[in-house]
PDB file of C-alpha atoms in Angstrom:
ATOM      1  CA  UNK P 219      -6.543  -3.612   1.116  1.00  0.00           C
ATOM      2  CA  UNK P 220      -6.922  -1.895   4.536  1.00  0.00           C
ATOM      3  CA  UNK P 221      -5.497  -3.616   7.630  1.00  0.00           C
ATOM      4  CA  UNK P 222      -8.917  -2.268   9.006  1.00  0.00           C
ATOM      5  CA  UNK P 223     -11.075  -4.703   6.493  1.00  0.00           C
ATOM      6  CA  UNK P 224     -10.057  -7.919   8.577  1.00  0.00           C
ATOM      7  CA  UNK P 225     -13.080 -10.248   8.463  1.00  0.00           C
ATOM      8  CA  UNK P 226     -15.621 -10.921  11.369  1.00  0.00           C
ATOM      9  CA  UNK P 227     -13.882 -13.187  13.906  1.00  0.00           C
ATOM     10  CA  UNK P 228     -10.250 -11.906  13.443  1.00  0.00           C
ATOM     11  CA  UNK P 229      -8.439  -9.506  15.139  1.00  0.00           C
ATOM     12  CA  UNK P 230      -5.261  -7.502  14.879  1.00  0.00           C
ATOM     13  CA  UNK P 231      -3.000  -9.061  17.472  1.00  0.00           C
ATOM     14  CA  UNK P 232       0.346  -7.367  16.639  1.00  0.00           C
ATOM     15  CA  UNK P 233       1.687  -5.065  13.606  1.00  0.00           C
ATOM     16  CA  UNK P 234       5.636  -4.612  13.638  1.00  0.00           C
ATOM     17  CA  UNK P 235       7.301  -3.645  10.332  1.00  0.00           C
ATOM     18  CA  UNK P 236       8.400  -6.675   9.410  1.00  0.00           C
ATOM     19  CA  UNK P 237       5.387  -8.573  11.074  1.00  0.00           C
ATOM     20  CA  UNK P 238       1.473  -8.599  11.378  1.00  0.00           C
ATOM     21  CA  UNK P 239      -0.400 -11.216  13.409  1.00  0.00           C
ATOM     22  CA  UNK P 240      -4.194 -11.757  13.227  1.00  0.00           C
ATOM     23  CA  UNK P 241      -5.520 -14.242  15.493  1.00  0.00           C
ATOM     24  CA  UNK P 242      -9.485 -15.600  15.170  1.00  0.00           C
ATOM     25  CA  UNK P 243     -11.934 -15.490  18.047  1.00  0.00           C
ATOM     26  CA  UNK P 244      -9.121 -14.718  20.440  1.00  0.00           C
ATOM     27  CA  UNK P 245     -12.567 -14.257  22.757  1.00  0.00           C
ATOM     28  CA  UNK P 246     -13.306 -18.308  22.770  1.00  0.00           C
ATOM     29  CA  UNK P 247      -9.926 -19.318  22.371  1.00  0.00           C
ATOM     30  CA  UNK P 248      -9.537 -19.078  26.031  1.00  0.00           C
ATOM     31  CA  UNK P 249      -8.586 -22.227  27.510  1.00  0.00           C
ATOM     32  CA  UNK P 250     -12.339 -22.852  28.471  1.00  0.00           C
ATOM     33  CA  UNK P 251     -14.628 -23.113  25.726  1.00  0.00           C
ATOM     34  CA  UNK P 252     -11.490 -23.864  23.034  1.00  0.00           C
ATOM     35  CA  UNK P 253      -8.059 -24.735  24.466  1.00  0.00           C
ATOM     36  CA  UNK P 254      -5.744 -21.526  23.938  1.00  0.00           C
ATOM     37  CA  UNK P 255      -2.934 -23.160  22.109  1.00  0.00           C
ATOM     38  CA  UNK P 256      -5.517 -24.104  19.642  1.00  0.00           C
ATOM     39  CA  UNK P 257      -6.322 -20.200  18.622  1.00  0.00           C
ATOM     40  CA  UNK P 258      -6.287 -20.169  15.051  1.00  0.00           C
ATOM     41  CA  UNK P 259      -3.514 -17.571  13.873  1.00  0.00           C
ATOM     42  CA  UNK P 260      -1.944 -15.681  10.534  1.00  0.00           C
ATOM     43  CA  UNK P 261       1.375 -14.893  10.335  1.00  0.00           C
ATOM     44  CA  UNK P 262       2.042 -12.432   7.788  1.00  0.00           C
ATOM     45  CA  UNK P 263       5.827 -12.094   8.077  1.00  0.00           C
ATOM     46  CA  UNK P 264       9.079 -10.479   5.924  1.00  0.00           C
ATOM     47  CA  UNK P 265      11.415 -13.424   5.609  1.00  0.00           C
ATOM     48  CA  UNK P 266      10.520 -16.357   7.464  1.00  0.00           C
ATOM     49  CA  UNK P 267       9.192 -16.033  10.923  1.00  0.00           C
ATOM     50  CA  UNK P 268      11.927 -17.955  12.509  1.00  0.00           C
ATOM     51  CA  UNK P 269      15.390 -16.051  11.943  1.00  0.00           C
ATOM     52  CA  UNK P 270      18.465 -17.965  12.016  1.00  0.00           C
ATOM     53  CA  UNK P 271      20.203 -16.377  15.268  1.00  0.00           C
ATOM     54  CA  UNK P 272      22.340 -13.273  14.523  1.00  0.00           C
ATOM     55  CA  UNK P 273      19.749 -12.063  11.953  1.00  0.00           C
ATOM     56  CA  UNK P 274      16.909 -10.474  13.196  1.00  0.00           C
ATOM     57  CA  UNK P 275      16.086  -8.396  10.350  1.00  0.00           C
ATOM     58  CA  UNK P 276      15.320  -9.833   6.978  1.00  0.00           C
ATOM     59  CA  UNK P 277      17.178  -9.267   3.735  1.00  0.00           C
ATOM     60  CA  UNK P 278      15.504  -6.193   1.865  1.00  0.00           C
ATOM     61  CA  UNK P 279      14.849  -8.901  -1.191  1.00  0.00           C
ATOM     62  CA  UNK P 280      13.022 -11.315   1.294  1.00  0.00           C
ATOM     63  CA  UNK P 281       9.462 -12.089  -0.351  1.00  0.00           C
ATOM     64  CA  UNK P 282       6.592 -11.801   2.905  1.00  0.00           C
ATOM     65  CA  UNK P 283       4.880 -15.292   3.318  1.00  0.00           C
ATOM     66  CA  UNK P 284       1.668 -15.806   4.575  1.00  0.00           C
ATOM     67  CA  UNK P 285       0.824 -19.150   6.809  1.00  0.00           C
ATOM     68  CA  UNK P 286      -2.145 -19.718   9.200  1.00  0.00           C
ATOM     69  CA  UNK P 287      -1.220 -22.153  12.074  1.00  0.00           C
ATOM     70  CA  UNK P 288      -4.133 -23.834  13.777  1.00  0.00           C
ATOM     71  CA  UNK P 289      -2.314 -24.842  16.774  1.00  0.00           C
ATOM     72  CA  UNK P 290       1.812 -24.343  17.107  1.00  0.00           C
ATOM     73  CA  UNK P 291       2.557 -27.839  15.214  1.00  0.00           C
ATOM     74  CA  UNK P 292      -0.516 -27.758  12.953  1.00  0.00           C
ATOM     75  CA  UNK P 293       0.349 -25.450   9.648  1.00  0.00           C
ATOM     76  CA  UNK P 294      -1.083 -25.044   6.342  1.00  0.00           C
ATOM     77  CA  UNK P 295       0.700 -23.874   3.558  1.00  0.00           C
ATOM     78  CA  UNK P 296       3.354 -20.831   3.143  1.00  0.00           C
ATOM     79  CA  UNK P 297       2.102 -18.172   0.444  1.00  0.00           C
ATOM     80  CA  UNK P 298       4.681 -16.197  -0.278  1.00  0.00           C
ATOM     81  CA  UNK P 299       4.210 -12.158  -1.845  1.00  0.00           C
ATOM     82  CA  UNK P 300       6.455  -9.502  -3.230  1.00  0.00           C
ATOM     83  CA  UNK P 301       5.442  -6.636  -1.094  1.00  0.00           C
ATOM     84  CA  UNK P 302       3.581  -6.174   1.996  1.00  0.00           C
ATOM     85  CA  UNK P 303       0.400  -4.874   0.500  1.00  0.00           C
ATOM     86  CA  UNK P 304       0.476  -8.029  -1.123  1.00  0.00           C
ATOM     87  CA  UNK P 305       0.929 -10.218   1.687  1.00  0.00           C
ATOM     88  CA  UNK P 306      -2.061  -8.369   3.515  1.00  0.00           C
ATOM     89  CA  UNK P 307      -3.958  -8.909   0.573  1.00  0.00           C
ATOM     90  CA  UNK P 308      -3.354 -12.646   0.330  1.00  0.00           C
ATOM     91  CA  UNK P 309      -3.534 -12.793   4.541  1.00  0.00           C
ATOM     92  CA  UNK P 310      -6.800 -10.947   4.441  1.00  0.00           C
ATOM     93  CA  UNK P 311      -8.260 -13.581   1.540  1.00  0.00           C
ATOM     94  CA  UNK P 312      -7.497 -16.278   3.661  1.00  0.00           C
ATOM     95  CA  UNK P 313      -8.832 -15.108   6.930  1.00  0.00           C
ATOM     96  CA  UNK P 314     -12.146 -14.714   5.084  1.00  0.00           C
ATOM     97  CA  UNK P 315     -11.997 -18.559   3.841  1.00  0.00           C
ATOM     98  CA  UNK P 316     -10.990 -19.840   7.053  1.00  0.00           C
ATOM     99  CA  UNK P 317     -14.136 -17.753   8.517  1.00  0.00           C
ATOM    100  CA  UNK P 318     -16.184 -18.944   5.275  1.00  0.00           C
ATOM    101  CA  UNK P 319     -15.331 -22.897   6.637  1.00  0.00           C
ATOM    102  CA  UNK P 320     -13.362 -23.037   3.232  1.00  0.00           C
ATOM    103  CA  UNK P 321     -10.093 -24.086   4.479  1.00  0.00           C
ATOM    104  CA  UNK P 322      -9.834 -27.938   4.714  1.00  0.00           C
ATOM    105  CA  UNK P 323      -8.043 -28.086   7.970  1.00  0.00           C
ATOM    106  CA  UNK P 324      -9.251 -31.505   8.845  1.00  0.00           C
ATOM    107  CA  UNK P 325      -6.420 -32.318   6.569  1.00  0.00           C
ATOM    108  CA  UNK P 326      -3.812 -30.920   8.435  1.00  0.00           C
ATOM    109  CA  UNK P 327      -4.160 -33.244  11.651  1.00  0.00           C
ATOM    110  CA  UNK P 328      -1.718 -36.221  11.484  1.00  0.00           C
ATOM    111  CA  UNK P 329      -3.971 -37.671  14.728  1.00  0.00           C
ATOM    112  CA  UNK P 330      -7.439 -36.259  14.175  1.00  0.00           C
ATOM    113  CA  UNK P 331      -9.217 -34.937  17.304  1.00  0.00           C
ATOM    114  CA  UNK P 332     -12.847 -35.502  16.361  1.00  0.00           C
ATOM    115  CA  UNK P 333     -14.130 -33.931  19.008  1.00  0.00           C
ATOM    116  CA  UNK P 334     -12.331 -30.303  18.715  1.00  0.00           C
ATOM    117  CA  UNK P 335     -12.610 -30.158  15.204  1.00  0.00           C
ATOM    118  CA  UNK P 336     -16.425 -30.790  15.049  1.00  0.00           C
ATOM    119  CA  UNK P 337     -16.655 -27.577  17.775  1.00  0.00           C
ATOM    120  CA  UNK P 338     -14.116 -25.426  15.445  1.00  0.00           C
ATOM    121  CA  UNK P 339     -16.880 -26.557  12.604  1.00  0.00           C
ATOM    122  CA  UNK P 340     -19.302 -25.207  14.017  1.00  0.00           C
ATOM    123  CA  UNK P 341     -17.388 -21.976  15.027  1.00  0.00           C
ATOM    124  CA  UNK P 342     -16.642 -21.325  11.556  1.00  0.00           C
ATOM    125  CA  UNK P 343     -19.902 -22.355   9.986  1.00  0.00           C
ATOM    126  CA  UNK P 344     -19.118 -25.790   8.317  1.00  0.00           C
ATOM    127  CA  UNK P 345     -21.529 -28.442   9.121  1.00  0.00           C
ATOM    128  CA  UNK P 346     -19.967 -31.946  10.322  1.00  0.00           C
TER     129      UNK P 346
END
């Protein structure tokens, strides 16, 4: 699948080799309407996205792993893909059920914050 087929809301942020970054509504993730730490974001990534120090490339057998972060804590699960089409594939899937309001991420939140999650509801479509 095209990097160019990303669905409504998300945007390219970065594309490195080794790492692509699509972030969702980077326009009202802006520390006024929804606090900027909070900007939903994929990580599509060879190896994980955190090298130990001393190893900034990955191993050539490294599978690329998928995870959208709501917030820098907040994480849902790692995918993990053979090869990079792959990975953009599976990223690409799950941009369009985060958009869709198909990702549970009410789940995710240890301490839930009512109030910001009914707003990213209704950003994304689900009804609260």
């Amino acid at each position: 699948m095209p990097i160019d087929s990303v669905p409504d809301g998300w945007s390219v942020w970065s594309e490195e080799p080794t790492t692509l970054v699509f972030v969702y509504r980077p326009d009202v993730f802006d520390s006024e309407a929804f606090p900027a730490p909070c900007l939903p974001t994929l990580y599509v990534t060879r190896g994980r996205r955190q090298r130990r120090p001393g190893r900034p490339e990955p191993d050539p057998d490294d599978p690329w792993r998928v995870t959208l972060f709501l917030e820098p804590e907040i994480e849902s699960e790692t995918r993990e893909y053979d090869d990079r089409d792959a990975a953009l594939d599976g990223a690409l899937e799950l941009a369009r059920a985060f958009t869709a309001g198909e990702i549970d991420y009410r789940t995710l939140y240890q301490q839930p914050r009512a109030a910001y999650l009914d707003r990213l509801d209704t950003l994304t479509g689900r009804e609260t």
